[in-house]
Short mmCIF file of C-alpha atoms in Angstrom, two decimals:
data_model
loop_
_atom_site.label_atom_id
_atom_site.label_comp_id
_atom_site.label_asym_id
_atom_site.label_seq_id
_atom_site.Cartn_x
_atom_site.Cartn_y
_atom_site.Cartn_z
CA UNK P 1 -18.04 -4.75 -2.84
CA UNK P 2 -16.11 -6.08 0.16
CA UNK P 3 -17.44 -5.22 3.60
CA UNK P 4 -16.15 -1.83 4.64
CA UNK P 5 -13.81 -1.54 7.61
CA UNK P 6 -12.30 1.56 9.18
CA UNK P 7 -11.01 0.23 12.48
CA UNK P 8 -8.84 -2.48 14.02
CA UNK P 9 -5.55 -0.58 14.18
CA UNK P 10 -6.21 0.79 17.70
CA UNK P 11 -5.26 4.27 16.37
CA UNK P 12 -1.65 3.18 15.61
CA UNK P 13 -0.07 3.60 12.18
CA UNK P 14 2.10 0.62 11.22
CA UNK P 15 5.68 0.91 12.45
CA UNK P 16 8.26 -0.30 9.95
CA UNK P 17 9.61 -3.03 12.28
CA UNK P 18 6.20 -4.45 13.28
CA UNK P 19 5.71 -6.72 10.28
CA UNK P 20 8.93 -8.67 10.80
CA UNK P 21 8.37 -8.84 14.54
CA UNK P 22 4.80 -10.04 14.05
CA UNK P 23 5.79 -12.53 11.36
CA UNK P 24 8.42 -14.12 13.62
CA UNK P 25 5.91 -14.22 16.50
CA UNK P 26 3.35 -16.12 14.40
CA UNK P 27 5.99 -18.30 12.75
CA UNK P 28 7.13 -19.42 16.20
CA UNK P 29 3.66 -20.83 16.83
CA UNK P 30 2.62 -18.12 19.27
CA UNK P 31 -0.82 -16.55 19.42
CA UNK P 32 -1.88 -12.96 19.89
CA UNK P 33 -4.39 -14.07 22.52
CA UNK P 34 -1.68 -15.62 24.69
CA UNK P 35 -1.14 -13.94 28.05
CA UNK P 36 2.56 -13.43 27.31
CA UNK P 37 2.03 -11.87 23.85
CA UNK P 38 2.68 -8.45 25.35
CA UNK P 39 6.05 -9.62 26.68
CA UNK P 40 7.04 -11.53 23.55
CA UNK P 41 6.25 -8.59 21.25
CA UNK P 42 7.58 -5.98 23.67
CA UNK P 43 4.60 -3.66 23.25
CA UNK P 44 1.42 -2.73 25.10
CA UNK P 45 -1.83 -4.70 24.81
CA UNK P 46 -3.40 -2.28 22.33
CA UNK P 47 -0.29 -2.45 20.15
CA UNK P 48 -0.51 -6.26 20.13
CA UNK P 49 -3.98 -5.89 18.64
CA UNK P 50 -2.67 -3.31 16.17
CA UNK P 51 0.24 -5.50 15.03
CA UNK P 52 -2.18 -8.36 14.37
CA UNK P 53 -4.41 -6.02 12.37
CA UNK P 54 -1.54 -4.72 10.21
CA UNK P 55 -0.21 -8.22 9.57
CA UNK P 56 -3.63 -9.06 8.11
CA UNK P 57 -4.01 -5.74 6.29
CA UNK P 58 -0.65 -6.20 4.52
CA UNK P 59 -1.35 -9.87 3.74
CA UNK P 60 1.40 -11.17 6.03
CA UNK P 61 -1.04 -13.47 7.80
CA UNK P 62 -4.48 -14.66 6.73
CA UNK P 63 -7.70 -14.53 8.72
CA UNK P 64 -6.68 -17.75 10.49
CA UNK P 65 -3.42 -16.10 11.65
CA UNK P 66 -1.32 -18.27 9.34
CA UNK P 67 1.61 -16.80 7.43
CA UNK P 68 1.06 -16.30 3.70
CA UNK P 69 3.18 -17.18 0.69
CA UNK P 70 4.00 -13.50 0.25
CA UNK P 71 5.11 -13.20 3.88
CA UNK P 72 7.33 -16.27 3.68
CA UNK P 73 8.90 -14.90 0.50
CA UNK P 74 9.84 -11.63 2.24
CA UNK P 75 10.44 -12.66 5.86
CA UNK P 76 11.05 -16.44 5.85
CA UNK P 77 14.28 -18.34 6.47
CA UNK P 78 15.36 -17.54 2.93
CA UNK P 79 13.40 -14.31 2.80
CA UNK P 80 14.53 -11.78 0.22
CA UNK P 81 14.25 -8.67 2.41
CA UNK P 82 13.26 -9.43 6.03
CA UNK P 83 14.42 -6.04 7.34
CA UNK P 84 12.64 -4.05 4.61
CA UNK P 85 15.90 -2.47 3.46
CA UNK P 86 14.94 -2.32 -0.23
CA UNK P 87 12.36 0.25 -1.31
CA UNK P 88 11.10 -2.38 -3.77
CA UNK P 89 9.62 -4.26 -0.82
CA UNK P 90 7.78 -1.16 0.36
CA UNK P 91 6.19 -0.79 -3.08
CA UNK P 92 5.02 -4.39 -2.83
CA UNK P 93 3.63 -3.80 0.66
CA UNK P 94 1.77 -0.72 -0.57
CA UNK P 95 0.16 -2.86 -3.28
CA UNK P 96 -0.67 -5.55 -0.73
CA UNK P 97 -2.41 -3.02 1.49
CA UNK P 98 -4.68 -1.98 -1.36
CA UNK P 99 -5.19 -5.44 -2.79
CA UNK P 100 -6.01 -7.27 0.45
CA UNK P 101 -8.66 -4.66 1.16
CA UNK P 102 -8.97 -5.26 4.89
CA UNK P 103 -8.41 -1.56 5.57
CA UNK P 104 -10.98 0.08 3.29
CA UNK P 105 -9.62 3.61 3.30
CA UNK P 106 -6.53 2.66 1.26
CA UNK P 107 -8.12 1.21 -1.90
CA UNK P 108 -10.84 3.87 -1.67
CA UNK P 109 -8.36 6.73 -1.70
CA UNK P 110 -6.03 5.40 -4.38
CA UNK P 111 -8.71 3.98 -6.69
CA UNK P 112 -11.53 6.49 -6.30
CA UNK P 113 -10.61 9.73 -4.53
CA UNK P 114 -7.59 10.35 -6.71
CA UNK P 115 -9.85 10.10 -9.77
CA UNK P 116 -11.96 12.92 -8.36
CA UNK P 117 -9.28 15.21 -6.95
CA UNK P 118 -5.58 15.82 -7.59
CA UNK P 119 -5.37 17.28 -4.07
CA UNK P 120 -7.56 17.13 -1.00
CA UNK P 121 -7.99 18.30 2.59
CA UNK P 122 -8.96 16.22 5.58
CA UNK P 123 -12.46 17.72 5.42
CA UNK P 124 -12.88 16.74 1.77
CA UNK P 125 -11.62 13.24 2.57
CA UNK P 126 -14.24 12.93 5.33
CA UNK P 127 -17.00 13.93 2.90
CA UNK P 128 -15.70 11.46 0.31
CA UNK P 129 -15.65 8.58 2.81
CA UNK P 130 -19.13 9.38 4.10
CA UNK P 131 -20.42 9.31 0.54
CA UNK P 132 -18.81 5.92 -0.06
CA UNK P 133 -20.23 4.60 3.21
CA UNK P 134 -23.70 5.87 2.36
CA UNK P 135 -23.52 4.19 -1.05
CA UNK P 136 -22.63 0.93 0.71
CA UNK P 137 -25.70 1.35 2.95
CA UNK P 138 -23.75 1.10 6.18
CA UNK P 139 -22.56 3.54 8.84
CA UNK P 140 -19.52 4.46 10.93
CA UNK P 141 -19.10 7.06 13.65
CA UNK P 142 -17.28 10.34 13.03
CA UNK P 143 -14.76 9.29 15.69
CA UNK P 144 -13.97 6.07 13.82
CA UNK P 145 -13.44 7.89 10.53
CA UNK P 146 -11.33 10.60 12.16
CA UNK P 147 -9.07 7.96 13.71
CA UNK P 148 -8.72 6.05 10.44
CA UNK P 149 -7.83 9.21 8.53
CA UNK P 150 -5.18 10.10 11.09
CA UNK P 151 -3.67 6.62 10.77
CA UNK P 152 -3.73 6.86 6.96
CA UNK P 153 -1.78 10.12 7.04
CA UNK P 154 0.59 8.58 9.58
CA UNK P 155 1.39 5.71 7.22
CA UNK P 156 2.07 7.88 4.17
CA UNK P 157 3.23 11.29 5.43
CA UNK P 158 5.33 12.84 8.17
CA UNK P 159 2.84 15.59 8.84
CA UNK P 160 0.48 15.89 11.79
CA UNK P 161 2.51 13.83 14.24
CA UNK P 162 3.74 15.41 17.45
CA UNK P 163 6.04 12.47 18.11
CA UNK P 164 9.42 12.66 16.37
CA UNK P 165 9.84 8.87 16.39
CA UNK P 166 6.36 8.33 14.92
CA UNK P 167 7.06 10.93 12.26
CA UNK P 168 9.94 8.86 10.86
CA UNK P 169 9.13 5.25 11.73
CA UNK P 170 5.91 4.42 9.94
CA UNK P 171 6.04 2.17 7.01
CA UNK P 172 5.19 3.79 3.66
CA UNK P 173 6.34 7.41 4.06
CA UNK P 174 9.50 6.76 2.05
CA UNK P 175 7.46 6.14 -1.11
CA UNK P 176 6.40 9.78 -1.33
CA UNK P 177 2.96 8.98 -2.74
CA UNK P 178 1.20 11.73 -0.79
CA UNK P 179 2.74 15.22 -0.73
CA UNK P 180 1.69 18.02 1.58
CA UNK P 181 1.62 21.79 1.76
CA UNK P 182 -0.17 24.49 3.74
CA UNK P 183 -2.34 27.29 2.41
CA UNK P 184 -4.72 29.89 3.81
CA UNK P 185 -8.42 29.09 3.95
CA UNK P 186 -11.28 31.59 3.59
CA UNK P 187 -10.73 32.76 7.17
CA UNK P 188 -6.99 33.30 6.55
CA UNK P 189 -6.12 30.29 8.68
CA UNK P 190 -3.49 27.77 7.62
CA UNK P 191 -4.93 24.51 6.35
CA UNK P 192 -3.23 21.25 5.38
CA UNK P 193 -3.57 20.19 1.76
CA UNK P 194 -2.54 16.76 0.50
CA UNK P 195 -1.53 16.01 -3.08
CA UNK P 196 -1.32 12.78 -5.04
CA UNK P 197 2.22 12.57 -6.38
CA UNK P 198 1.75 11.80 -10.08
CA UNK P 199 5.40 12.40 -10.97
CA UNK P 200 7.61 9.68 -12.42
CA UNK P 201 8.82 7.39 -9.64
CA UNK P 202 11.72 5.02 -9.28
CA UNK P 203 9.84 1.70 -9.21
CA UNK P 204 11.52 -1.50 -10.39
CA UNK P 205 9.86 -3.02 -13.45
CA UNK P 206 9.63 -6.27 -11.49
CA UNK P 207 7.21 -4.62 -9.04
CA UNK P 208 4.95 -3.65 -11.94
CA UNK P 209 5.12 -7.16 -13.38
CA UNK P 210 4.27 -8.67 -9.98
CA UNK P 211 1.10 -6.57 -9.81
CA UNK P 212 0.16 -7.53 -13.36
CA UNK P 213 0.77 -11.25 -12.81
CA UNK P 214 -1.12 -11.15 -9.52
CA UNK P 215 -4.27 -10.34 -11.50
CA UNK P 216 -6.13 -13.54 -12.31
CA UNK P 217 -8.25 -11.82 -14.96
CA UNK P 218 -5.35 -10.71 -17.16
CA UNK P 219 -4.09 -12.85 -19.98
CA UNK P 220 -0.75 -12.49 -21.76
CA UNK P 221 -1.91 -9.54 -23.85
CA UNK P 222 -3.02 -6.49 -21.84
CA UNK P 223 -4.03 -3.03 -23.00
CA UNK P 224 -2.45 0.03 -21.42
CA UNK P 225 -5.95 1.30 -20.65
CA UNK P 226 -6.48 -1.67 -18.32
CA UNK P 227 -3.05 -1.25 -16.73
CA UNK P 228 -3.73 2.41 -16.07
CA UNK P 229 -7.37 2.37 -15.02
CA UNK P 230 -8.52 -0.97 -13.60
CA UNK P 231 -9.21 -1.31 -9.88
CA UNK P 232 -5.85 -1.67 -8.09
CA UNK P 233 -4.16 -1.26 -11.47
CA UNK P 234 -0.63 0.04 -11.95
CA UNK P 235 -2.06 3.50 -12.56
CA UNK P 236 -4.14 3.61 -9.40
CA UNK P 237 -1.75 1.74 -7.12
CA UNK P 238 1.43 3.60 -8.02
CA UNK P 239 -0.17 6.87 -9.21
CA UNK P 240 1.08 6.48 -12.77
CA UNK P 241 -0.33 8.06 -15.91
CA UNK P 242 -0.69 6.07 -19.13
CA UNK P 243 2.34 7.84 -20.60
CA UNK P 244 4.50 6.96 -17.58
CA UNK P 245 3.40 3.31 -17.78
CA UNK P 246 4.26 3.27 -21.48
CA UNK P 247 7.70 4.73 -20.75
CA UNK P 248 8.32 1.87 -18.32
CA UNK P 249 7.09 -0.82 -20.68
CA UNK P 250 9.13 0.43 -23.62
CA UNK P 251 12.22 -0.71 -21.74
CA UNK P 252 10.82 -4.01 -20.45
CA UNK P 253 13.47 -6.77 -20.59
CA UNK P 254 12.86 -9.08 -23.55
CA UNK P 255 12.64 -12.16 -21.30
CA UNK P 256 9.54 -10.68 -19.65
CA UNK P 257 7.64 -9.46 -22.69
CA UNK P 258 7.28 -6.77 -25.32
CA UNK P 259 5.46 -3.48 -25.66
CA UNK P 260 3.91 -2.59 -29.00
CA UNK P 261 1.40 -0.25 -30.60
CA UNK P 262 -0.92 -1.83 -33.14
CA UNK P 263 -3.30 0.49 -34.99
CA UNK P 264 -2.65 3.08 -32.31
CA UNK P 265 -3.53 0.70 -29.46
CA UNK P 266 -0.66 0.29 -26.93
CA UNK P 267 -0.43 -3.29 -25.67
CA UNK P 268 1.84 -5.24 -23.32
CA UNK P 269 2.51 -8.78 -24.52
CA UNK P 270 3.86 -10.91 -21.66
CA UNK P 271 6.25 -13.75 -22.31
CA UNK P 272 4.68 -17.17 -21.64
CA UNK P 273 5.35 -18.98 -18.38
CA UNK P 274 6.17 -15.97 -16.20
CA UNK P 275 5.87 -16.58 -12.45
CA UNK P 276 5.45 -13.57 -10.19
CA UNK P 277 7.71 -14.73 -7.34
CA UNK P 278 10.47 -15.83 -9.69
CA UNK P 279 10.46 -12.35 -11.24
CA UNK P 280 10.79 -10.81 -7.78
CA UNK P 281 13.58 -13.22 -6.89
CA UNK P 282 15.43 -12.22 -10.06
CA UNK P 283 15.30 -8.63 -8.88
CA UNK P 284 16.49 -9.32 -5.33
CA UNK P 285 19.23 -11.69 -6.47
CA UNK P 286 20.59 -8.97 -8.75
CA UNK P 287 20.13 -6.22 -6.16
CA UNK P 288 22.12 -8.09 -3.54
CA UNK P 289 24.64 -9.77 -5.80
CA UNK P 290 28.10 -9.51 -4.30
CA UNK P 291 26.90 -8.09 -0.97
#
């Protein structure tokens, strides 16, 4: 298990424009420790630290503060979506956040908590995290966990923020992965309840193929059970049931592969020679054709 981390964001959820701004800052050869970083990024000192954290958490820069292949593909000179205008890119960023694993709460919630509960409260989430932390034989303060939970909700929902701008500017809310409602508790007080959205979503097939091809342990023939249930699988990452995954794969373009059921076992057979970034480029080229 990777070392657990529940801090580094300085209590700020990731604003949707921070990744591009941070990428350009790093790409220009500037450093977050420079005295003029505050001026160049146009934010306060704590936000400079937060931007650096989120660039690493989303896999935009590595631990040496160098831009990654993924970042250059999205934000570079020939980047496919530098302003994050296509929801496809947000799906990819959501996967990156889980897969990089720098911010532990995200893979924990989507891979483990959602297997235990279809809905949860903040209090139940706290208990879940403390159990995971205890199993890892480490410790974090209640204040640290409370801050990380608040930031998680800020990234995925519009609830709990008193700032109108914050409520509509953080990065992954548009995906609708976490729903929210209020209900009365045992003392007849309103409580916030959060729900994993397991409904069918509008996710390009190319996003699913990118996640599959990003797995080094998959071959060309992959069972639906693996796609639905493996760590950071399609099922866990995008909150998809096996039947929803099958519905997607039944319409997979022939140039990418075929879906079949042999002796009752559903299997995806990928076409040979697929390259994950070329598949993404095919999508973006088609999406922006004629614009």
